[in-house]
CSV table of C-alpha atoms in Angstrom, one decimal:
chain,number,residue,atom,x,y,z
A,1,UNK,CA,11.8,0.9,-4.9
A,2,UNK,CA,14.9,2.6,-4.1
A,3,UNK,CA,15.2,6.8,-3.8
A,4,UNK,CA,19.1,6.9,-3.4
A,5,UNK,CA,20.2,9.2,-6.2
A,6,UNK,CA,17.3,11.8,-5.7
A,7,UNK,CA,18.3,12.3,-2.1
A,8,UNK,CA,22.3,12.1,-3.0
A,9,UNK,CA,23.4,9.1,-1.6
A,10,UNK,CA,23.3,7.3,-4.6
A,11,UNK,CA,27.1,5.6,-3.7
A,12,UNK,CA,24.5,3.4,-1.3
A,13,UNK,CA,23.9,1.1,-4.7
A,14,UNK,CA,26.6,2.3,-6.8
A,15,UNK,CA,28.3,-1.6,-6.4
A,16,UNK,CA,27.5,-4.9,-5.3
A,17,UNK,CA,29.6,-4.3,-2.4
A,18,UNK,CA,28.3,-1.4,-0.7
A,19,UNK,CA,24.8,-3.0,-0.9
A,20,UNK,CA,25.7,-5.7,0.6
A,21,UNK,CA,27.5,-3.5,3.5
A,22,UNK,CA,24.0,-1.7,3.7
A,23,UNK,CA,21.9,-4.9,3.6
A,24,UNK,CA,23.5,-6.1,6.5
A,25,UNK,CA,23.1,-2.8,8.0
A,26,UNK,CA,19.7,-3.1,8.3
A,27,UNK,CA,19.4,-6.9,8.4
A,28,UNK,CA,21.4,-6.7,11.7
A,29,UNK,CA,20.3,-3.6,13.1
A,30,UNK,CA,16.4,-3.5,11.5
A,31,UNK,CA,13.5,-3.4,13.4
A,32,UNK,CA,11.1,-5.8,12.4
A,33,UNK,CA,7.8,-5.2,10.7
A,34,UNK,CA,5.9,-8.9,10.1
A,35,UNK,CA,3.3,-8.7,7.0
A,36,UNK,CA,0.6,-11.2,6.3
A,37,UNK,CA,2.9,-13.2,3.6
A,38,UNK,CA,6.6,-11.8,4.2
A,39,UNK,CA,8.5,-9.8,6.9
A,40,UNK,CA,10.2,-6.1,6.4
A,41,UNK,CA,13.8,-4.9,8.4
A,42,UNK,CA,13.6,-1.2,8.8
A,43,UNK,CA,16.1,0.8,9.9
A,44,UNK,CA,16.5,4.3,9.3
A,45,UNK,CA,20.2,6.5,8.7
A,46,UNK,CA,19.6,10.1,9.6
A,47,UNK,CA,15.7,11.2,7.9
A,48,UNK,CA,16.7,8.6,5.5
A,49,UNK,CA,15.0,5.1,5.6
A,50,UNK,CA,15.6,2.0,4.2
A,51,UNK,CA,13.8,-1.5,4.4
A,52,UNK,CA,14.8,-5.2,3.2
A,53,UNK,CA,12.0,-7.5,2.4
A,54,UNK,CA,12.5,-10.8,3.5
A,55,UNK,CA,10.4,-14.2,2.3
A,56,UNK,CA,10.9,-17.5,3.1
A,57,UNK,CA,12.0,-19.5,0.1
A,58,UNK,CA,9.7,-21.9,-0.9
A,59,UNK,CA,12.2,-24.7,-1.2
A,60,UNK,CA,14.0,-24.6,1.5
A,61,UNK,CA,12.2,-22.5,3.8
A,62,UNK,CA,15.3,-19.8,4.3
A,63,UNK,CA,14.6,-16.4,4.7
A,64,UNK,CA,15.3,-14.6,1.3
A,65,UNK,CA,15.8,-11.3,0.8
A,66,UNK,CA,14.2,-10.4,-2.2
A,67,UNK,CA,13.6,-6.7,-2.8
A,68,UNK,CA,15.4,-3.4,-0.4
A,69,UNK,CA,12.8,0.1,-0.7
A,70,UNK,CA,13.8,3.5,0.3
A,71,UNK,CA,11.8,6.4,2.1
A,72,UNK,CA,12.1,9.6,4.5
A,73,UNK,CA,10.6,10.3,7.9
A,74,UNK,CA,7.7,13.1,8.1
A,75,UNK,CA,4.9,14.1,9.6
A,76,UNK,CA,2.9,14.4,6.3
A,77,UNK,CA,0.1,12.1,6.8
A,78,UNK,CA,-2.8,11.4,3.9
A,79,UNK,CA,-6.3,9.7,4.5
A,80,UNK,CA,-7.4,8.0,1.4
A,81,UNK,CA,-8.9,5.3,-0.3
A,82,UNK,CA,-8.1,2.8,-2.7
A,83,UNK,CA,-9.7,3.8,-5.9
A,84,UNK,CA,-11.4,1.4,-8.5
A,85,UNK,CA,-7.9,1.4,-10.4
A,86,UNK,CA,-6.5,-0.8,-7.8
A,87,UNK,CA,-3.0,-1.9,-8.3
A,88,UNK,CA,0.0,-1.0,-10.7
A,89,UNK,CA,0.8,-3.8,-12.0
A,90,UNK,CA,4.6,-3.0,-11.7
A,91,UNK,CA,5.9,-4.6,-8.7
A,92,UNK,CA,9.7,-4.6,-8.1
A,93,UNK,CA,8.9,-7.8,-5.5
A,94,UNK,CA,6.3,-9.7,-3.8
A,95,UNK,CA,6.7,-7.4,-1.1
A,96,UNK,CA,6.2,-4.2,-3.2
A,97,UNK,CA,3.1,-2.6,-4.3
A,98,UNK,CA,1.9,0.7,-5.7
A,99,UNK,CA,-1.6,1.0,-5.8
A,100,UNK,CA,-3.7,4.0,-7.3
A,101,UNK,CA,-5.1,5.7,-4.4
A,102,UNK,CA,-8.4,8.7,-4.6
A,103,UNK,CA,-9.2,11.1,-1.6
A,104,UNK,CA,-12.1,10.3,1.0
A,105,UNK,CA,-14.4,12.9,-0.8
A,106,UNK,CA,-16.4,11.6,-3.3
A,107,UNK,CA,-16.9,15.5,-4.8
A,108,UNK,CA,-12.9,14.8,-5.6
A,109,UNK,CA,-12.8,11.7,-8.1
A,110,UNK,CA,-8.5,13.1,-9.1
A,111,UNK,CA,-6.4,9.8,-8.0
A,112,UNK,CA,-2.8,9.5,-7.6
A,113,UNK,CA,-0.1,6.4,-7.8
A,114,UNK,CA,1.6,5.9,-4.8
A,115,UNK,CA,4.4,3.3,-4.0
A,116,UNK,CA,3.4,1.5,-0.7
A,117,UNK,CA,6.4,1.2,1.8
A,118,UNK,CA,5.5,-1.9,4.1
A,119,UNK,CA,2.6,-2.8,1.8
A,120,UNK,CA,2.2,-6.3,3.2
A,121,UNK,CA,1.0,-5.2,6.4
A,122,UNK,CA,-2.5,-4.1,4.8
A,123,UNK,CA,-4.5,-7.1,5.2
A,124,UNK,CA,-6.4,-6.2,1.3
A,125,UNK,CA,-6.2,-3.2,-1.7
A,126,UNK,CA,-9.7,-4.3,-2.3
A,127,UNK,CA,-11.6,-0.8,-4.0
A,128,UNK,CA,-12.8,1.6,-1.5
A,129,UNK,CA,-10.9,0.7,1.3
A,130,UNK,CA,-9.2,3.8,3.8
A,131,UNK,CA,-5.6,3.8,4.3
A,132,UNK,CA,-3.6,6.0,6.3
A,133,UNK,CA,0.1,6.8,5.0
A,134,UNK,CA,3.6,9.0,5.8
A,135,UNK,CA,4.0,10.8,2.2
A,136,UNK,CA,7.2,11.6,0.3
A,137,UNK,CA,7.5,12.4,-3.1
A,138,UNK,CA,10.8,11.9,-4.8
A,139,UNK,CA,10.8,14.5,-7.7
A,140,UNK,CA,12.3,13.1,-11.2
A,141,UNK,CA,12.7,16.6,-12.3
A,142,UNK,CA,11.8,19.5,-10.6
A,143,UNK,CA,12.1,23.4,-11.1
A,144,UNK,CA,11.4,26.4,-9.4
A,145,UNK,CA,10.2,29.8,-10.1
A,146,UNK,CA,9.2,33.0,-8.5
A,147,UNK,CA,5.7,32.8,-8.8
A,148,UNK,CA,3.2,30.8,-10.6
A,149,UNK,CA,2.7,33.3,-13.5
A,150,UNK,CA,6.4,32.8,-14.4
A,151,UNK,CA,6.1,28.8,-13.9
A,152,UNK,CA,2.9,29.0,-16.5
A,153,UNK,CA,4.9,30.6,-19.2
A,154,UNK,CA,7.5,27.7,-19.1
A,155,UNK,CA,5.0,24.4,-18.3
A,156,UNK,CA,1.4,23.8,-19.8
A,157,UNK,CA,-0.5,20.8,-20.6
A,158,UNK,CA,-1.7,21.9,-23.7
A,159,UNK,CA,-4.1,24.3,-25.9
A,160,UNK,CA,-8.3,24.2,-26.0
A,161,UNK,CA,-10.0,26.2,-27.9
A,162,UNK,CA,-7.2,28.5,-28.4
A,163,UNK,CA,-6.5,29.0,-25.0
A,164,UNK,CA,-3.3,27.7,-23.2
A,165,UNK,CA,-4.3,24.7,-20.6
A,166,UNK,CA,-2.4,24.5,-17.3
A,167,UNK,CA,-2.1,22.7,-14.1
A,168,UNK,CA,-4.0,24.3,-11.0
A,169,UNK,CA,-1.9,25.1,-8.1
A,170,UNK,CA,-1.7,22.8,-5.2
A,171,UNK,CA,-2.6,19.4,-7.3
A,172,UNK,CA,-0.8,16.2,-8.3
A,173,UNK,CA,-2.4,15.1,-12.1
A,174,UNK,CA,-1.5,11.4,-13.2
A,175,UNK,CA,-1.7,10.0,-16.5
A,176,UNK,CA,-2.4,6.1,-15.8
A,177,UNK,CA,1.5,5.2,-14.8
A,178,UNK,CA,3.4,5.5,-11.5
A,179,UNK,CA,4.8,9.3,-12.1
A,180,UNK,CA,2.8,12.6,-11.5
A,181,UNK,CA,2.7,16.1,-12.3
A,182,UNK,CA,2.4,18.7,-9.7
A,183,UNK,CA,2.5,22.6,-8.9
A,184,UNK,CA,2.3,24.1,-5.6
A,185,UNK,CA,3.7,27.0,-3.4
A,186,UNK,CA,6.1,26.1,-1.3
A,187,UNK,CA,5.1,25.8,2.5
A,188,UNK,CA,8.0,25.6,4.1
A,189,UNK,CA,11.7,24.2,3.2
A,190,UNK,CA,13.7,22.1,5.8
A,191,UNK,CA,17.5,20.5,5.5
A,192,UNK,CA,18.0,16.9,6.5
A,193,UNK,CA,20.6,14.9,7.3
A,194,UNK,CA,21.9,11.1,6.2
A,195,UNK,CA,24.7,9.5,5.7
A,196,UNK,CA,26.0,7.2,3.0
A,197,UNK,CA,29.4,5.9,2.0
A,198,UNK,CA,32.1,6.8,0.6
A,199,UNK,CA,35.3,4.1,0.3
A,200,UNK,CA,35.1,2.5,3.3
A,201,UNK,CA,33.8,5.3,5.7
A,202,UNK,CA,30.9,7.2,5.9
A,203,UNK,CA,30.2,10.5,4.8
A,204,UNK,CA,27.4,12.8,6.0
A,205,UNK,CA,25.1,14.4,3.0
A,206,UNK,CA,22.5,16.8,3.4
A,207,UNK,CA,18.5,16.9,1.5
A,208,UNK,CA,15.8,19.1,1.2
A,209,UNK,CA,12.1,18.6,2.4
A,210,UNK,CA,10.1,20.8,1.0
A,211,UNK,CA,6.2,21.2,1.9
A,212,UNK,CA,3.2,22.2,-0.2
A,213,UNK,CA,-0.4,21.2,-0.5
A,214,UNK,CA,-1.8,19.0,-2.8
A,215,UNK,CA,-5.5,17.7,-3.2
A,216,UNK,CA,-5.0,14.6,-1.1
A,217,UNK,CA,-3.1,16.9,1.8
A,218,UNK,CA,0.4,18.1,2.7
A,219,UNK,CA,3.3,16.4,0.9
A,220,UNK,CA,6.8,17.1,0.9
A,221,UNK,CA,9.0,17.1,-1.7
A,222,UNK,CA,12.7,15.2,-0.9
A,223,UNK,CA,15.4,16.0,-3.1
A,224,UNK,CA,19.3,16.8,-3.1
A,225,UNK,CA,19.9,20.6,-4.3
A,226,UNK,CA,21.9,19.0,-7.4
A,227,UNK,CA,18.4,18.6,-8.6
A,228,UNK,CA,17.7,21.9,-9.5
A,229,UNK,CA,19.3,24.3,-12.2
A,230,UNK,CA,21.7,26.7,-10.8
A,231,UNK,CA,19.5,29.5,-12.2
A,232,UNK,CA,16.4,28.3,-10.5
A,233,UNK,CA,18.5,28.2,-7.2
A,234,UNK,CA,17.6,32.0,-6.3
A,235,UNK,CA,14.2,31.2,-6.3
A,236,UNK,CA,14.6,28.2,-3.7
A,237,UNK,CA,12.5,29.7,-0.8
A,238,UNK,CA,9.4,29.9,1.1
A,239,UNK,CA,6.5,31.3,-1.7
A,240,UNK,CA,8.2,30.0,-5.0
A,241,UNK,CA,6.3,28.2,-7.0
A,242,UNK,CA,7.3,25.0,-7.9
A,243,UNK,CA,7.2,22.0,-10.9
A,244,UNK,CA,8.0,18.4,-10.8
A,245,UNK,CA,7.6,14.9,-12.1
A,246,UNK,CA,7.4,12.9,-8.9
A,247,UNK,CA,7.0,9.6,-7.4
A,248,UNK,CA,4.7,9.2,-4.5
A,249,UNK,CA,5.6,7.3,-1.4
A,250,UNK,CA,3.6,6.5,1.5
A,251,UNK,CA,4.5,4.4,4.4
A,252,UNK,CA,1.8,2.6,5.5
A,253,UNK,CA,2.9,0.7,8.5
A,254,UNK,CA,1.7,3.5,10.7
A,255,UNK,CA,-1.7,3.7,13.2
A,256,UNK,CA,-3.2,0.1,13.2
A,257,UNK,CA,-0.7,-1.3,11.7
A,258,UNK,CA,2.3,0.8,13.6
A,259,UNK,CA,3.8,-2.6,14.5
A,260,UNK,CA,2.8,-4.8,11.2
A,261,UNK,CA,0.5,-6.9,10.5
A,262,UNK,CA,-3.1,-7.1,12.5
A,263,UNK,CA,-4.7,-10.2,13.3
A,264,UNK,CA,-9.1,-9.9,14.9
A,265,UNK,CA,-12.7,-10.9,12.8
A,266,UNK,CA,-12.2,-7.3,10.8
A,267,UNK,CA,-8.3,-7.7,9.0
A,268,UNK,CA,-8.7,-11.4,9.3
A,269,UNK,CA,-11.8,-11.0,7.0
A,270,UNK,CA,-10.5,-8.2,4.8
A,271,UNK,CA,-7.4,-10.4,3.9
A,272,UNK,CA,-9.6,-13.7,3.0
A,273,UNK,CA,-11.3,-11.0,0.6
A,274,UNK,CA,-8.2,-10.2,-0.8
A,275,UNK,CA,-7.5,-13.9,-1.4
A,276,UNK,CA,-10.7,-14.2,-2.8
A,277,UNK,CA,-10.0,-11.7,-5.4
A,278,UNK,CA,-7.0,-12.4,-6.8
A,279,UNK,CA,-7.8,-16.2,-6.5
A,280,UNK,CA,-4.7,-16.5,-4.3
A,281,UNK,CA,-4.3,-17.8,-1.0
A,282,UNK,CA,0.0,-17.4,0.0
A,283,UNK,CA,-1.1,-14.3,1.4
A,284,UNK,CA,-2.6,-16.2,4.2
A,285,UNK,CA,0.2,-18.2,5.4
A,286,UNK,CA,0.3,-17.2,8.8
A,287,UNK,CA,-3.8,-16.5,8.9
A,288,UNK,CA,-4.8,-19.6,10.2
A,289,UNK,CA,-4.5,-21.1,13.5
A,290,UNK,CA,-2.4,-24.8,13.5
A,291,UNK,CA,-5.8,-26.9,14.7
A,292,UNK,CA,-8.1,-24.5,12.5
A,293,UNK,CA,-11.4,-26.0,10.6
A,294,UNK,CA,-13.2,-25.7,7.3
A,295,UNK,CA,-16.6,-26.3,7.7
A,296,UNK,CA,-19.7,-26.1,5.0
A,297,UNK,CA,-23.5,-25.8,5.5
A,298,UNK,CA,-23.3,-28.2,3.1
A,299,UNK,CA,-20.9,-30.6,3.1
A,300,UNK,CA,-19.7,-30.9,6.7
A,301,UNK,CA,-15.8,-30.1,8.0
A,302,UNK,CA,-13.7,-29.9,4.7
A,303,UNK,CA,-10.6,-29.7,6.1
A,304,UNK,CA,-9.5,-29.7,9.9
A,305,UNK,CA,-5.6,-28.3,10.6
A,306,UNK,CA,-4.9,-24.7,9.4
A,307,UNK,CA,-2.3,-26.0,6.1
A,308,UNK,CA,-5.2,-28.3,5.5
A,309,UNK,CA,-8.0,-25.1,5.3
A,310,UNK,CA,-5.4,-22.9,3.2
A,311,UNK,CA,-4.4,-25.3,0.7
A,312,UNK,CA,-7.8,-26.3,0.0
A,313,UNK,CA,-9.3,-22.8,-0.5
A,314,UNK,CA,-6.2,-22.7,-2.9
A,315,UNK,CA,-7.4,-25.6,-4.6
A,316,UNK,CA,-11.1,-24.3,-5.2
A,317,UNK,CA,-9.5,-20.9,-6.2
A,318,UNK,CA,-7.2,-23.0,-8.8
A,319,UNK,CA,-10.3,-24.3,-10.1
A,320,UNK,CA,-12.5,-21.0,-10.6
A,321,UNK,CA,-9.4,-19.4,-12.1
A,322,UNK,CA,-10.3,-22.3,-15.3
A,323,UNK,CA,-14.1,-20.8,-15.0
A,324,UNK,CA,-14.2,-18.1,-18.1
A,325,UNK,CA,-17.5,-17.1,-16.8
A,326,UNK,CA,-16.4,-16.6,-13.6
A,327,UNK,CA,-16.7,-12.9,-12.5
A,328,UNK,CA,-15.7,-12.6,-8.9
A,329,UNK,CA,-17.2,-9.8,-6.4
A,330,UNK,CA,-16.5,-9.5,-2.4
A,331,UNK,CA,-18.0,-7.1,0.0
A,332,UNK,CA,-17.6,-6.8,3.4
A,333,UNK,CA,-20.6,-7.0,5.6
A,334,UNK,CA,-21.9,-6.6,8.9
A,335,UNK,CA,-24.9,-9.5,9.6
A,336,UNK,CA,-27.8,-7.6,11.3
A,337,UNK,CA,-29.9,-10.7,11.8
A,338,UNK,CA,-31.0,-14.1,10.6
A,339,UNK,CA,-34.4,-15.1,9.1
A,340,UNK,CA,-33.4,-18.5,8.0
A,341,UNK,CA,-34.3,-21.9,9.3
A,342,UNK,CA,-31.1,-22.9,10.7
A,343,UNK,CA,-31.7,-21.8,14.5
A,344,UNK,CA,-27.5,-22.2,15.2
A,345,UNK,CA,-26.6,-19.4,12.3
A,346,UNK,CA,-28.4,-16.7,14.8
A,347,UNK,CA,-24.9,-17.1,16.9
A,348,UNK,CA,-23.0,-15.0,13.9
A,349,UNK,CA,-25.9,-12.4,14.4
A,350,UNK,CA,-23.5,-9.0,15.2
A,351,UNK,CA,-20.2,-11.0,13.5
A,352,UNK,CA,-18.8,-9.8,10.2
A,353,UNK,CA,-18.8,-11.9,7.4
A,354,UNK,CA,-17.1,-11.6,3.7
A,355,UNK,CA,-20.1,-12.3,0.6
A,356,UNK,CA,-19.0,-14.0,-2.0
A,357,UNK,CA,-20.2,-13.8,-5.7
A,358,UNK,CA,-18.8,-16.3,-7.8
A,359,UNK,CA,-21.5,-15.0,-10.7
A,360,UNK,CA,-23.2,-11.8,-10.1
A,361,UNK,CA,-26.1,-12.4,-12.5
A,362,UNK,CA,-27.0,-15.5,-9.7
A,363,UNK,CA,-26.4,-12.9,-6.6
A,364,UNK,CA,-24.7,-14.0,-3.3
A,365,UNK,CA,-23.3,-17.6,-3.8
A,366,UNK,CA,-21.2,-18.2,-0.2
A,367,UNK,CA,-20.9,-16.2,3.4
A,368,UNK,CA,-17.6,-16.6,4.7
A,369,UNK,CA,-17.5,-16.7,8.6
A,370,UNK,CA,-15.4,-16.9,11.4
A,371,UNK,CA,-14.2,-17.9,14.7
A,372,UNK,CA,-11.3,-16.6,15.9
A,373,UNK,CA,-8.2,-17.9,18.8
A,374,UNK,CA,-6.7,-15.9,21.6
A,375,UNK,CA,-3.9,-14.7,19.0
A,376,UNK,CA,-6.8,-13.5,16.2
A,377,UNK,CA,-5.8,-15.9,13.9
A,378,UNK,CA,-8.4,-18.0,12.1
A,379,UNK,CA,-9.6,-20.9,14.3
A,380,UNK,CA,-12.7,-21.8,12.4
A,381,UNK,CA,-14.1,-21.1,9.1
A,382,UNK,CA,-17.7,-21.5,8.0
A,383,UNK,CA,-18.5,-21.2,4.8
A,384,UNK,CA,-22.6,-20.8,4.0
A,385,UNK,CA,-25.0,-20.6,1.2
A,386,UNK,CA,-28.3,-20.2,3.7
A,387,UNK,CA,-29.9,-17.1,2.1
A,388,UNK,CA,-31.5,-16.3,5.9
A,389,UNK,CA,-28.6,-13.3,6.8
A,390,UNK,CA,-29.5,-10.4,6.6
A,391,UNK,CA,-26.1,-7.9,6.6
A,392,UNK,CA,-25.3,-4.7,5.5
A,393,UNK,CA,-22.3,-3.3,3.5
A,394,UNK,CA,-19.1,-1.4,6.0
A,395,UNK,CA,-18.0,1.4,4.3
């Protein structure tokens, strides 16, 4: 998703022409960002970012571009977790995600929509799981006032009991879609600088980022001053109180996965669980080694070069798909020891494994294991049903 026209260089996609002139911008000049199914070009004009996503086309095997996203440069950083919501299922592209995301403490259960920039470099959105982003917000509308009394008086949520309802300062409130409502005091305001073009040159234009708090931490707000009223204009400072309808942001090819997508046992394992959700395996194009296995407890090596392994956990997930009584649960564990009878299964003893429930009336139905290569990708996968692990659940 593209933030052009809140940040005043919406000429950028005003015509075919000037997108293309952008495209190859970053196309030619991008730095690349590889993701577990696709690859991003970023490149970034002024605070202003903007990043192509690029598959290969199934047919032919060409790089396609298929989807362009927008965001801004910070130092606003939020620890979170995916909540029990999971995705939006709104996605511009393949590439794209916005996920529903709830804070690290479980005494705050408020959760909040935000648009993943470089989504395909997390190996899973699996419940639970802790992400680390660089927040914007890119208001829809916004206001400002002098204090929060005098914001109260113009926005509330409703009436209970008599008794006007309204939003607490320094929170983001979401209604189930990908916009939210917030209030907060304004931290700090700084002016930015990007270009975009005009004819055939380019033209300098100037946003604002402005800081507040929220429940999830800091997050600034990035706008062009067009956005608010000329009235509201003298209240524009440090201490106003501000209102806004926004979209959240967050750019998640940062820490771990500052130079895209992560191949070892723990993001190799997270992205089979993924797969094993959504009964999809493309995400795991590049996961497997060339001369990588399948093996079963109980029915030997399944499938012995890496296309081989993917296609035919593709196949089996085609099949449960047709399973109405299929209700599918993954965990990640750690495997604390081995009680079975199989004396070679005490090797994975201190490995990670994904548990798979294919019915969770009939409890654990596989353990999915691996070896990995020199490069982390999958060299061998073993697939068990011996009941003799003993693991525990990683938060």
């Amino acid at each position: 998703m593209e933030f052009t026209d809140i940040i005043g260089v919406q000429e950028l996609f005003e015509n075919d022409d000037n997108i293309d002139k952008l495209l190859h911008y970053v196309i030619t000049k991008g730095r690349v960002f590889p993701g577990y199914k696709g690859t991003y070009l970023y490149n970034n004009i002024g605070r202003a970012e903007y990043i192509a996503h690029i598959l290969k086309n199934s047919e032919d095997g060409q790089n396609e571009v298929v989807g362009i996203s927008s965001h801004v440069m910070g130092n606003c950083f939020w620890h979170v977790r995916i909540s029990a919501n999971g995705i939006l299922k709104e996605n511009t592209d393949e590439l794209s995600k916005c996920v529903f995301c709830t804070s690290m403490s479980d005494d705050d259960e408020s959760i909040v929509p935000v648009r993943l920039v470089h989504a395909d470099v997390l190996p899973c959105y699996s419940p639970g799981e802790p992400v680390t982003m660089q927040m914007a917000a890119f208001p829809l509308k916004i206001s400002y006032y002098p204090n929060e009394e005098a914001c109260d008086k113009v926005h509330n949520i409703g009436m209970f009991m008599g008794k006007q309802l309204r939003l607490a300062s320094d929170r983001l409130l979401n209604f189930g879609g990908e916009d939210c409502l917030i209030k907060g005091t304004v931290k700090s305001i700084e002016r930015h600088k990007t270009l975009t073009i005009a004819g055939n040159n380019a033209e300098e234009r100037e946003f604002y980022y402005v800081i507040i708090d929220t429940q999830f931490g800091e997050l600034p707000l990035c706008h062009k001053i067009e956005l608010v009223s000329e009235e509201e204009r003298q209240f524009f400072k440090e201490g106003a109180c501000v209102f806004a309808y926004c979209i959240i942001s967050g750019d998640v090819a940062i820490e771990n996965y500052q130079e895209g997508a992560v191949y070892d046992e723990i993001n190799d394992l997270k992205l089979i669980r993924e797969c094993l959700d959504t009964k999809d395996f493309s995400r795991a194009v590049n996961l497997f080694c060339d001369d990588a296995v399948y093996i079963s407890d109980g029915y030997g090596t399944r499938a012995n070069t890496g296309n081989a392994v993917r296609e035919y956990l593709q196949q089996v997930a085609d099949n449960i798909k047709m399973d109405e009584n299929a209700v599918i649960r993954t965990l990640l564990v750690y495997i604390e020891d081995y009680q079975g009878k199989n004396d070679v299964n005490k090797k994975y003893i201190g490995h990670y494994a994904v548990v798979y429930y294919q019915y969770i009336e009939k409890g654990i139905d596989s353990f999915f294991i691996i070896e990995t290569d020199e490069n982390g990708k999958v060299s061998e996968l073993y697939v068990s049903r011996d009941g003799g692990f003993k693991v525990e659940p990683v938060n």
